[in-house]
Amino acid sequence: MMRKKPIYIILVLLILCSATYFFTSQFGYSFNEKSVLLKSFPFQNGHVVYQKEFGNNKIVIWDTGDKKYAKVVKVAWGMLYQVRNISEMLPREPNDFISRTWSASLNSTGRYETIFAVEAKNPDIEKVIISNDHIDHKISDQLKEIKQKSSVYIELKVQDGFAVSYNELPMNDVGNFVFRGLDHKGQIITVGR
């Protein structure tokens, strides 16, 4: 009778290990951050060049050597990591002073979890302003006017060449974002969608 207990314990451990493996592989979870970054798109080796935490979420800038990606890493129960969102950082044109990206996904509260990521390629850019001011033919360079005409107005300080933000936005505010890079005097160096 005593010999059956170790068999049950081993059987339960095997079932738990199998269930854990199935759960982590099917839902994209991993027990460490580096592993989950490697197992997510673009499925290339790389390294983290910048990261910033926003509660249980962290935006990581993943550099593969030829491209950079903003990845949102969610931590569950303090030990399981999952990449929730991935967006490639691109310049608007070949000689642009910034590479940028934004991405939004609907959450359970009906709001969009929206990420913004910027790489400042010009060392004079110290701040990035992201807005959704409605522009027709002319992009304003007056910050007061931009703020008045925008329902989204986010100022980000550039640190180590990067600026990131994680926001929950209503559906009507998502899209048509304008990115402006400013120098230490508040002068706009670059602007574009």
CSV table of C-alpha atoms in Angstrom, one decimal:
chain,number,residue,atom,x,y,z
A,1,MET,CA,0.0,0.0,0.0
A,2,MET,CA,2.9,2.4,0.8
A,3,ARG,CA,4.5,1.9,-2.6
A,4,LYS,CA,1.4,3.3,-4.5
A,5,LYS,CA,1.9,6.8,-3.0
A,6,PRO,CA,5.2,7.5,-4.8
A,7,ILE,CA,3.7,6.4,-8.1
A,8,TYR,CA,0.7,8.8,-7.6
A,9,ILE,CA,3.1,11.7,-6.7
A,10,ILE,CA,5.2,11.0,-9.8
A,11,LEU,CA,2.0,10.7,-11.9
A,12,VAL,CA,0.6,14.0,-10.6
A,13,LEU,CA,4.0,15.7,-11.2
A,14,LEU,CA,4.1,14.4,-14.8
A,15,ILE,CA,0.5,15.7,-15.4
A,16,LEU,CA,1.4,19.1,-14.0
A,17,CYS,CA,4.6,19.4,-16.1
A,18,SER,CA,2.6,18.4,-19.2
A,19,ALA,CA,-0.1,20.8,-18.5
A,20,THR,CA,2.4,23.6,-17.9
A,21,TYR,CA,4.2,22.8,-21.1
A,22,PHE,CA,1.0,22.8,-23.1
A,23,PHE,CA,-0.3,26.0,-21.5
A,24,THR,CA,3.0,28.0,-22.1
A,25,SER,CA,3.5,26.7,-25.7
A,26,GLN,CA,-0.1,27.2,-26.8
A,27,PHE,CA,-0.6,30.7,-25.3
A,28,GLY,CA,2.9,32.1,-25.9
A,29,TYR,CA,4.0,32.2,-22.3
A,30,SER,CA,7.5,31.6,-21.1
A,31,PHE,CA,9.2,31.6,-17.7
A,32,ASN,CA,11.7,34.2,-18.7
A,33,GLU,CA,11.6,37.4,-20.6
A,34,LYS,CA,14.5,36.7,-23.0
A,35,SER,CA,12.9,33.4,-24.1
A,36,VAL,CA,9.6,35.0,-24.9
A,37,LEU,CA,11.3,37.8,-26.8
A,38,LEU,CA,13.1,35.3,-29.0
A,39,LYS,CA,9.9,33.2,-29.5
A,40,SER,CA,7.9,36.2,-30.8
A,41,PHE,CA,8.0,37.9,-34.2
A,42,PRO,CA,10.4,38.4,-36.0
A,43,PHE,CA,11.7,35.1,-34.5
A,44,GLN,CA,15.3,36.5,-34.8
A,45,ASN,CA,18.1,36.8,-32.4
A,46,GLY,CA,18.5,40.3,-31.1
A,47,HIS,CA,19.0,42.3,-27.9
A,48,VAL,CA,17.1,44.8,-25.8
A,49,VAL,CA,18.3,48.4,-26.5
A,50,TYR,CA,15.6,50.1,-24.4
A,51,GLN,CA,12.8,49.2,-22.0
A,52,LYS,CA,10.2,50.9,-19.8
A,53,GLU,CA,7.7,49.5,-17.4
A,54,PHE,CA,4.0,50.5,-17.3
A,55,GLY,CA,2.4,48.5,-14.4
A,56,ASN,CA,2.3,44.8,-15.5
A,57,ASN,CA,3.3,45.7,-19.0
A,58,LYS,CA,6.8,46.6,-20.3
A,59,ILE,CA,7.6,48.1,-23.7
A,60,VAL,CA,10.9,46.6,-25.0
A,61,ILE,CA,12.7,47.9,-28.0
A,62,TRP,CA,14.2,44.7,-29.7
A,63,ASP,CA,17.1,45.3,-32.1
A,64,THR,CA,17.8,42.5,-34.6
A,65,GLY,CA,20.7,44.4,-36.2
A,66,ASP,CA,18.9,45.6,-39.3
A,67,LYS,CA,15.4,46.4,-37.8
A,68,LYS,CA,14.0,47.5,-34.4
A,69,TYR,CA,10.6,46.4,-33.0
A,70,ALA,CA,8.5,47.7,-30.1
A,71,LYS,CA,7.2,44.7,-28.1
A,72,VAL,CA,4.8,44.8,-25.2
A,73,VAL,CA,5.7,42.2,-22.6
A,74,LYS,CA,3.0,41.3,-20.1
A,75,VAL,CA,3.9,39.6,-16.8
A,76,ALA,CA,1.3,37.3,-15.3
A,77,TRP,CA,1.5,36.1,-11.7
A,78,GLY,CA,5.0,37.5,-11.4
A,79,MET,CA,6.6,34.6,-13.4
A,80,LEU,CA,5.0,34.1,-16.8
A,81,TYR,CA,5.9,36.4,-19.6
A,82,GLN,CA,3.9,36.9,-22.8
A,83,VAL,CA,4.5,39.2,-25.8
A,84,ARG,CA,1.1,40.9,-26.4
A,85,ASN,CA,1.9,43.4,-29.2
A,86,ILE,CA,4.7,43.8,-31.7
A,87,SER,CA,5.2,46.7,-34.1
A,88,GLU,CA,8.2,47.5,-36.4
A,89,MET,CA,9.8,50.9,-36.0
A,90,LEU,CA,10.2,52.7,-39.3
A,91,PRO,CA,11.2,56.2,-40.5
A,92,ARG,CA,8.7,58.2,-42.6
A,93,GLU,CA,11.3,58.7,-45.3
A,94,PRO,CA,14.9,57.4,-45.6
A,95,ASN,CA,16.6,60.4,-44.1
A,96,ASP,CA,14.0,61.1,-41.3
A,97,PHE,CA,15.3,62.1,-37.9
A,98,ILE,CA,13.1,59.6,-36.1
A,99,SER,CA,11.8,56.1,-36.5
A,100,ARG,CA,8.4,55.6,-35.1
A,101,THR,CA,5.6,53.1,-34.6
A,102,TRP,CA,2.2,52.9,-32.9
A,103,SER,CA,-0.1,50.0,-32.4
A,104,ALA,CA,-3.5,49.5,-30.7
A,105,SER,CA,-5.5,46.5,-29.6
A,106,LEU,CA,-8.9,46.4,-28.1
A,107,ASN,CA,-9.1,45.2,-24.4
A,108,SER,CA,-11.9,43.8,-22.3
A,109,THR,CA,-13.0,47.3,-21.2
A,110,GLY,CA,-13.7,48.5,-24.7
A,111,ARG,CA,-10.7,50.8,-24.8
A,112,TYR,CA,-7.6,50.4,-27.0
A,113,GLU,CA,-4.3,49.6,-25.4
A,114,THR,CA,-2.1,51.8,-27.5
A,115,ILE,CA,1.7,51.9,-27.6
A,116,PHE,CA,3.9,54.5,-29.1
A,117,ALA,CA,7.7,54.1,-29.7
A,118,VAL,CA,10.2,56.5,-31.1
A,119,GLU,CA,13.9,56.3,-31.8
A,120,ALA,CA,15.5,59.7,-32.2
A,121,LYS,CA,18.3,59.5,-34.7
A,122,ASN,CA,19.2,63.2,-34.2
A,123,PRO,CA,20.9,63.8,-30.8
A,124,ASP,CA,19.3,67.2,-30.7
A,125,ILE,CA,15.8,65.7,-30.3
A,126,GLU,CA,15.1,65.7,-26.6
A,127,LYS,CA,11.3,65.5,-26.6
A,128,VAL,CA,8.7,63.9,-28.8
A,129,ILE,CA,5.1,65.1,-28.9
A,130,ILE,CA,2.5,62.7,-30.2
A,131,SER,CA,-0.9,64.2,-31.1
A,132,ASN,CA,-3.9,63.5,-33.2
A,133,ASP,CA,-4.6,67.0,-34.4
A,134,HIS,CA,-6.6,67.0,-37.5
A,135,ILE,CA,-4.4,68.4,-40.3
A,136,ASP,CA,-5.5,69.2,-43.8
A,137,HIS,CA,-2.9,70.8,-45.8
A,138,LYS,CA,-0.7,72.4,-43.2
A,139,ILE,CA,0.9,70.8,-40.1
A,140,SER,CA,1.0,73.4,-37.3
A,141,ASP,CA,4.2,74.2,-35.5
A,142,GLN,CA,2.4,76.1,-32.7
A,143,LEU,CA,2.3,73.7,-29.7
A,144,LYS,CA,-0.5,75.7,-28.1
A,145,GLU,CA,-2.6,75.3,-31.2
A,146,ILE,CA,-1.7,71.6,-31.5
A,147,LYS,CA,-2.8,71.0,-27.9
A,148,GLN,CA,-6.1,72.7,-28.5
A,149,LYS,CA,-6.9,70.8,-31.7
A,150,SER,CA,-6.0,67.4,-30.3
A,151,SER,CA,-7.9,64.9,-28.2
A,152,VAL,CA,-4.6,63.0,-27.7
A,153,TYR,CA,-1.5,65.0,-26.8
A,154,ILE,CA,1.4,63.1,-25.3
A,155,GLU,CA,4.8,64.6,-24.4
A,156,LEU,CA,7.6,62.0,-24.1
A,157,LYS,CA,11.2,62.7,-22.9
A,158,VAL,CA,13.8,61.0,-25.0
A,159,GLN,CA,16.1,58.8,-22.9
A,160,ASP,CA,19.1,57.0,-24.5
A,161,GLY,CA,17.7,57.8,-27.9
A,162,PHE,CA,14.2,56.3,-27.3
A,163,ALA,CA,10.8,57.4,-26.1
A,164,VAL,CA,7.9,55.0,-25.4
A,165,SER,CA,4.4,55.3,-24.0
A,166,TYR,CA,1.5,52.9,-23.1
A,167,ASN,CA,-2.0,54.3,-23.0
A,168,GLU,CA,-5.6,53.2,-22.9
A,169,LEU,CA,-7.5,55.3,-25.4
A,170,PRO,CA,-11.2,55.5,-26.5
A,171,MET,CA,-11.9,54.2,-30.1
A,172,ASN,CA,-12.5,57.7,-31.5
A,173,ASP,CA,-9.0,58.9,-30.4
A,174,VAL,CA,-7.0,56.1,-32.1
A,175,GLY,CA,-5.4,56.9,-35.4
A,176,ASN,CA,-4.0,59.8,-37.5
A,177,PHE,CA,-1.1,60.4,-35.1
A,178,VAL,CA,1.4,63.1,-35.8
A,179,PHE,CA,5.0,62.7,-34.3
A,180,ARG,CA,7.0,65.8,-33.6
A,181,GLY,CA,10.7,65.8,-32.5
A,182,LEU,CA,11.7,68.9,-30.4
A,183,ASP,CA,15.1,70.2,-29.3
A,184,HIS,CA,16.0,71.6,-25.8
A,185,LYS,CA,14.5,75.0,-26.7
A,186,GLY,CA,11.1,73.5,-27.8
A,187,GLN,CA,11.7,74.0,-31.5
A,188,ILE,CA,10.3,71.4,-33.8
A,189,ILE,CA,13.1,69.6,-35.7
A,190,THR,CA,11.0,67.0,-37.5
A,191,VAL,CA,7.3,66.3,-37.9
A,192,GLY,CA,5.3,63.7,-39.7
A,193,ARG,CA,2.8,60.9,-39.4
